[in-house]
Short mmCIF file of C-alpha atoms and ligand atoms in Angstrom, two decimals:
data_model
loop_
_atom_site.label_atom_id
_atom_site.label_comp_id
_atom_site.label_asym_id
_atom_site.label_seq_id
_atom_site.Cartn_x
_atom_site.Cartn_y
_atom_site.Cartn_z
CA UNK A 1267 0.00 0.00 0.00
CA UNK A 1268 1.52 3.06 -1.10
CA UNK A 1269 2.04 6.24 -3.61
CA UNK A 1270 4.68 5.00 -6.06
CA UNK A 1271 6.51 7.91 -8.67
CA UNK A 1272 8.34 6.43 -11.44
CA UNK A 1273 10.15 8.58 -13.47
CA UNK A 1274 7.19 11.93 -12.92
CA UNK A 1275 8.08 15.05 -14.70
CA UNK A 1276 5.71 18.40 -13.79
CA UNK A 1277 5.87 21.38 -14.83
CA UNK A 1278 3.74 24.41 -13.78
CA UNK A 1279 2.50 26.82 -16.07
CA UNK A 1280 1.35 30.05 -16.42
CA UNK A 1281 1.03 32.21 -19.19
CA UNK A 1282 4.95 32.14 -20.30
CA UNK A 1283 6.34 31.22 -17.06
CA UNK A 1284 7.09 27.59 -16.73
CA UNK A 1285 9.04 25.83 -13.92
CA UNK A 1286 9.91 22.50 -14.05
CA UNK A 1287 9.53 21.11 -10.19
CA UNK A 1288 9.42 17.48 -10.93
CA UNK A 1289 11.93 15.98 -13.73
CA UNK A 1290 12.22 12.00 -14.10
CA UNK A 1291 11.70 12.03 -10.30
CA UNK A 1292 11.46 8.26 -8.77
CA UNK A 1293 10.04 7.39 -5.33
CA UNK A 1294 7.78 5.51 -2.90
CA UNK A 1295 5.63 7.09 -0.44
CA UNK A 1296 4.19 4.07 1.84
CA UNK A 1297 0.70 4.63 3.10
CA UNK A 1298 1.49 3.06 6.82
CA UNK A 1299 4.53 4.71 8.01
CA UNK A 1300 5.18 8.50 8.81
CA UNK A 1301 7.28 9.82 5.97
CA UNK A 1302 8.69 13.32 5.91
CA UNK A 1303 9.57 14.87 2.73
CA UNK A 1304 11.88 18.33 3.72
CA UNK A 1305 11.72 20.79 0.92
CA UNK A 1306 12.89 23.90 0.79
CA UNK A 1307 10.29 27.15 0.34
CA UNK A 1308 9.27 27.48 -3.43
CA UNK A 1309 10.83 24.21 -4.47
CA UNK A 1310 7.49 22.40 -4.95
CA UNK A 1311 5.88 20.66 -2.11
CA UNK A 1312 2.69 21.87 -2.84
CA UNK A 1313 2.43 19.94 -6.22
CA UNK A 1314 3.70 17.02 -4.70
CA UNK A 1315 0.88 17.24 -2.66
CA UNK A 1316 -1.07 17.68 -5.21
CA UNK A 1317 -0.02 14.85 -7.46
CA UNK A 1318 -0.19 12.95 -4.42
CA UNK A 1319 -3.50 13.39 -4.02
CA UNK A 1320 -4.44 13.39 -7.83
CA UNK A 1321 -5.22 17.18 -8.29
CA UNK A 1322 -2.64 17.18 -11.06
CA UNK A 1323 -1.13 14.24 -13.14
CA UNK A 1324 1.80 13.94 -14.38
CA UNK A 1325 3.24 15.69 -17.36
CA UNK A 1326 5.46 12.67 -18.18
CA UNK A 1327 6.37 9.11 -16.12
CA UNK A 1328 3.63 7.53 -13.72
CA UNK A 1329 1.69 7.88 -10.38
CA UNK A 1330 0.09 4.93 -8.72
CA UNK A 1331 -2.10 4.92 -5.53
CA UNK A 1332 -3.40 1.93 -4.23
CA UNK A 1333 -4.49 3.19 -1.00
CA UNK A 1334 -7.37 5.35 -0.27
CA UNK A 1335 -5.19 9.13 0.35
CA UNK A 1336 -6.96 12.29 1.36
CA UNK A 1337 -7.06 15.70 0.30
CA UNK A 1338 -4.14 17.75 1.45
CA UNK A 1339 -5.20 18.60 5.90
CA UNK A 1340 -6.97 22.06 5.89
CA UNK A 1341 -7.05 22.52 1.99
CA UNK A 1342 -9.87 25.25 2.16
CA UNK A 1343 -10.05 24.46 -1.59
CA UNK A 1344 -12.07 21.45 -1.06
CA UNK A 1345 -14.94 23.35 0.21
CA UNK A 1346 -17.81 25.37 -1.87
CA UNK A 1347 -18.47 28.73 0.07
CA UNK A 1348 -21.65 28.60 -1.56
CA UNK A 1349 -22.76 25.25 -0.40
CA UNK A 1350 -23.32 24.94 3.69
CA UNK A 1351 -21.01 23.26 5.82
CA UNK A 1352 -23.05 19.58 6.10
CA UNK A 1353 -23.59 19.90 2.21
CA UNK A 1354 -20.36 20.07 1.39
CA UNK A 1355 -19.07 17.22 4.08
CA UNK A 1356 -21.74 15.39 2.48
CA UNK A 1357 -20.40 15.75 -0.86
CA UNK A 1358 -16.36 14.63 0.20
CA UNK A 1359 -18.10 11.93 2.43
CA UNK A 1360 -19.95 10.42 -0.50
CA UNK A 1361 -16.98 10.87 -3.17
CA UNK A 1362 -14.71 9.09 -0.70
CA UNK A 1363 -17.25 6.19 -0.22
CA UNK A 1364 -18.14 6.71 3.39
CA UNK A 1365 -21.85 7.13 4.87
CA UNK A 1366 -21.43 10.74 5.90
CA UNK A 1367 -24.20 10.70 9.21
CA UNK A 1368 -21.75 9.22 11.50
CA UNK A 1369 -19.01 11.28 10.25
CA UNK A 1370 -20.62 14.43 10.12
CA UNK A 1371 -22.40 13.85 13.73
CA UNK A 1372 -18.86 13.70 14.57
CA UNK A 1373 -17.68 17.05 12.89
CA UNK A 1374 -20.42 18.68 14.27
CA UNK A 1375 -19.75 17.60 17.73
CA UNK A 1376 -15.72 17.72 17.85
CA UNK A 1377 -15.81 21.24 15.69
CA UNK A 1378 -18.51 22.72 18.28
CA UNK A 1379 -20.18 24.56 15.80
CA UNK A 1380 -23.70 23.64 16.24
CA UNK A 1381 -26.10 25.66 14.01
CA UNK A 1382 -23.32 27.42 11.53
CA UNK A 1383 -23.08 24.07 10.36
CA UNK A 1384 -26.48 24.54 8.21
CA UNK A 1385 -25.06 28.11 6.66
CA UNK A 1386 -23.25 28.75 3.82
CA UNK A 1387 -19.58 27.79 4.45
CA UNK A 1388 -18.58 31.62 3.29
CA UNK A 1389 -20.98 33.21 5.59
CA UNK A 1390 -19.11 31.48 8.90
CA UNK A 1391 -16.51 33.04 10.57
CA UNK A 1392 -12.87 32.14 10.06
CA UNK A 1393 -12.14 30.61 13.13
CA UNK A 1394 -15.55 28.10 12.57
CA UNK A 1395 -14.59 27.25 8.78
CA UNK A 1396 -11.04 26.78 10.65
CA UNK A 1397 -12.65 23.90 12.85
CA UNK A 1398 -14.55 22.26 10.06
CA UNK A 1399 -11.84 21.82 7.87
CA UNK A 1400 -9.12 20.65 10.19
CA UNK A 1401 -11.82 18.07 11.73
CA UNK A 1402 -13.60 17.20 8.19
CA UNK A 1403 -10.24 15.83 6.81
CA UNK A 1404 -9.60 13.82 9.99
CA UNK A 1405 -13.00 12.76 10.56
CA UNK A 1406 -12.61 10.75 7.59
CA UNK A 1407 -10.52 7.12 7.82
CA UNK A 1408 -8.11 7.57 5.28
CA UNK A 1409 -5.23 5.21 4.96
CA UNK A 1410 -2.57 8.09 4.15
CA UNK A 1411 -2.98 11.38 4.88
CA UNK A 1412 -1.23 14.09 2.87
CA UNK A 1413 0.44 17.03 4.97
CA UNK A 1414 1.36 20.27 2.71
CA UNK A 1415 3.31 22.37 5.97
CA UNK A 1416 -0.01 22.56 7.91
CA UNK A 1417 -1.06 19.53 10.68
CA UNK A 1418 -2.75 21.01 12.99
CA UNK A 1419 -4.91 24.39 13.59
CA UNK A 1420 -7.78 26.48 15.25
CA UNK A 1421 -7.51 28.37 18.42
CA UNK A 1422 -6.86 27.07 22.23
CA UNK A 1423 -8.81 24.20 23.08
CA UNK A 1424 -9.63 23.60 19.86
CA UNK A 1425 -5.90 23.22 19.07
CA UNK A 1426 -5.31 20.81 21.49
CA UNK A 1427 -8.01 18.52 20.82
CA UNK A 1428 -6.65 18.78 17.17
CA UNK A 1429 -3.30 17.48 18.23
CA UNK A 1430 -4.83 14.52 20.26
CA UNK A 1431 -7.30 13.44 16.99
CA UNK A 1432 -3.83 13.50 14.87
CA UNK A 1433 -2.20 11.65 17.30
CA UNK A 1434 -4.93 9.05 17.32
CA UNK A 1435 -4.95 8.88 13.33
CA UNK A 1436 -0.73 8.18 13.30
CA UNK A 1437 -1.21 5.20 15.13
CA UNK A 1438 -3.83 3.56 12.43
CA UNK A 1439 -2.83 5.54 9.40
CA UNK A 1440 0.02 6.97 7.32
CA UNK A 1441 1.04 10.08 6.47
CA UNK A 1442 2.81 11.81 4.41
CA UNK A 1443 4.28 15.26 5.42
CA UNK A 1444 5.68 17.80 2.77
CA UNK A 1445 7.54 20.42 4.88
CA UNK A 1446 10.42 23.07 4.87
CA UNK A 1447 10.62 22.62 8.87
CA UNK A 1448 13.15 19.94 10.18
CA UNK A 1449 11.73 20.26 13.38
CA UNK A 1450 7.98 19.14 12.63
CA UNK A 1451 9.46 16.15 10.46
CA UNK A 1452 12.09 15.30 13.08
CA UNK A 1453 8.56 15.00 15.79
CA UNK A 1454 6.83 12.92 13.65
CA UNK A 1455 8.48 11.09 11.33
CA UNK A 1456 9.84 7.90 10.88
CA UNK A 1457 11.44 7.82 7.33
CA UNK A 1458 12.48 10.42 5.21
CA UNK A 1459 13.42 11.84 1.77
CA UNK A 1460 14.56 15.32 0.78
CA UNK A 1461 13.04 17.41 -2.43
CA UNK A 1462 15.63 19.20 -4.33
CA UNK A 1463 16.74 20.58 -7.81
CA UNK A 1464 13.35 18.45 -8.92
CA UNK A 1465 14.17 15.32 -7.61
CA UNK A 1466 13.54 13.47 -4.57
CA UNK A 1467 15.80 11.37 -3.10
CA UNK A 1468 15.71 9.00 0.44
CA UNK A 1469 17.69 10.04 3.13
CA UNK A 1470 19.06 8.15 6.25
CA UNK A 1471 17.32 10.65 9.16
CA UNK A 1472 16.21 14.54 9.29
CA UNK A 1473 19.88 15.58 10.10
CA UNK A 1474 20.93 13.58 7.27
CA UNK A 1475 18.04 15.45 5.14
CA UNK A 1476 18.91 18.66 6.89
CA UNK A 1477 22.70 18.67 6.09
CA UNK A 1478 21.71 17.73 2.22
CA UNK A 1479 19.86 21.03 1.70
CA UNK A 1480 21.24 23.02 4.35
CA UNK A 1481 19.49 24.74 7.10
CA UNK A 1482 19.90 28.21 5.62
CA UNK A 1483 17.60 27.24 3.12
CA UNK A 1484 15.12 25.94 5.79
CA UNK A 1485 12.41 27.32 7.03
CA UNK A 1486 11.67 25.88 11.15
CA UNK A 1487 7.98 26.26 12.10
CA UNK A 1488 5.82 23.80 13.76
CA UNK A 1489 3.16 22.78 11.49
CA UNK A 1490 0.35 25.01 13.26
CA UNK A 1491 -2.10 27.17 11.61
CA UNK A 1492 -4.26 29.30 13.57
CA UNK A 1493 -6.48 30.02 10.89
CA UNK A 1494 -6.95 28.75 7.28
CA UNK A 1495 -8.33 30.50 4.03
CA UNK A 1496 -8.54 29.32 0.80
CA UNK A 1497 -12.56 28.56 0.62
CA UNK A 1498 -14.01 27.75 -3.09
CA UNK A 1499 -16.31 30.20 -4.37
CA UNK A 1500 -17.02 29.53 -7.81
CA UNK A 1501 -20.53 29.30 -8.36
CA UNK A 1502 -22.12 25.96 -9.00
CA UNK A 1503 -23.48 24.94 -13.18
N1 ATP B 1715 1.12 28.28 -12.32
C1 ATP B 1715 2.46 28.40 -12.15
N2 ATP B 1715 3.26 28.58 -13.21
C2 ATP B 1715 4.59 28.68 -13.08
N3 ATP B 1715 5.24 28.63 -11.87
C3 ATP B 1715 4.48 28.46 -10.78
C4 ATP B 1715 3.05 28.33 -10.85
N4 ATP B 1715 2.57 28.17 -9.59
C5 ATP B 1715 3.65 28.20 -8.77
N5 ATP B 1715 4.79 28.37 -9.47
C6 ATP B 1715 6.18 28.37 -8.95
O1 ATP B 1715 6.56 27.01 -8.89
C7 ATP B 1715 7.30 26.73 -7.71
C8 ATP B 1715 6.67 25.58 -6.97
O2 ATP B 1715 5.39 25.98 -6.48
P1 ATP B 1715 4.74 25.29 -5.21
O3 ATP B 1715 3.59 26.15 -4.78
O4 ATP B 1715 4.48 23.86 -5.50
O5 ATP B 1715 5.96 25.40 -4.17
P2 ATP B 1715 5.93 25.34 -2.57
O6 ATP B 1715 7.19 24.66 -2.17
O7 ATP B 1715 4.65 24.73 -2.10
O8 ATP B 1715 5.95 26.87 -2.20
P3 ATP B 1715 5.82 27.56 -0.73
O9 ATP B 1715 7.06 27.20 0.02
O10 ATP B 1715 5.74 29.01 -1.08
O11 ATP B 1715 4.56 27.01 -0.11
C9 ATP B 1715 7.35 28.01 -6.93
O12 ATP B 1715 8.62 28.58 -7.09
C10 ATP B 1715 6.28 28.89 -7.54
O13 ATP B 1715 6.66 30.24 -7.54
#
């Protein structure tokens, strides 16, 4: 079980600007360990992420997935600000295959946001689409979970009950953690692999992935967001 690159090329486009972040880039991303990818700022992690997830294919070479992988934690992205909170966790719960009572009887109770739930997600507050989205991705039993810099979020005691539902979903699930910080990799993971000059490549431990890029061209942080943006709000056809 497991994302497998073989020889991926990606480049991003826009208008005449192209940059290749992926060229005839190889690797294995299991879906039941903890794997830490440590990337410097700009280099790419957020297309991994989202050719991990299958946002974007592949300009060249092959991705398989043979595990059920979730959107990227706290991608507001995911969610129409149109559509209300339970229709849209309705929506990912149905395209995902789950029954989405249970799970969004859950949201509702571990997000504490009682009525806003029925309102249009672009009408709620930040710090309540903040709670939905952190919970709605973890609510959800996916085998690997895809981290793009952000693992936890929301204010006080909703941070800290955010912590303890991640901790409970690393010791059934994988993840996989795209980062610049050596620190939140170094917490959490147990294997690791550095992405650089459009390659990725294993590496022994997070010093060992460190001292490959160099720590100047780090960037330490702990994975916390208090707040997330990002919500959809194209209109529906
Ligand atoms: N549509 C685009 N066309 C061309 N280049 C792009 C496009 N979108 C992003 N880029 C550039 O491609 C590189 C990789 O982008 P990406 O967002 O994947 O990197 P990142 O590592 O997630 O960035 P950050 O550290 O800022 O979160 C960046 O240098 C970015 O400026």
């Amino acid at each position: 079980m497991s994302i497998i690159f073989s020889h991926v090329h990606k480049t991003l486009r826009r208008k005449t600007d192209r940059t290749p972040v992926l060229v005839d880039a190889s690797a294995e991303f299991p879906a039941d360990q903890i794997t830490g990818v440590l990337a410097p700022p700009g280099s790419g992690k957020t297309t991994l992420a989202s050719l991990c997830t299958g946002k974007f294919n592949a300009d060249k070479g092959r991705i398989s997935r043979n595990s059920l992988v979730s959107f990227p934690v706290a991608s507001g992205g995911i969610f129409n600000g149109l559509l209300t909170g339970r229709e849209n966790l309705a929506f990912l719960c149905r395209v995902f295959g789950f029954d989405p009572v249970p799970i969004i009887r859950f949201i509702i109770d571990f997000a504490e946001v009682g009525k806003a739930i029925d309102k249009p997600f672009n009408s709620l507050n930040r710090d309540e689409r903040t709670r939905i989205m952190f919970t709605a991705v973890y609510a959800i039993p996916f085998e690997l979970y895809i981290v793009d810099g952000t693992l936890v979020g929301g204010r006080a005691n909703f941070r800290q009950k955010c912590e303890e539902l991640v901790a409970e979903r690393m010791r059934t699930s994988g993840f996989l953690m795209i980062s610049s910080s050596p620190s939140l990799l170094g917490k959490h993971c147990a294997n690791f692999l550095v992405m650089d000059n459009m390659a990725l490549h294993p590496a022994a431990s997070i010093q060992d992935a460190q001292d490959r890029l160099g720590a100047d061209r780090l960037r330490d942080g702990d994975g916390y967001a208090e707040g997330v943006e990002g919500v959809d709000n194209t209109a529906l056809h």
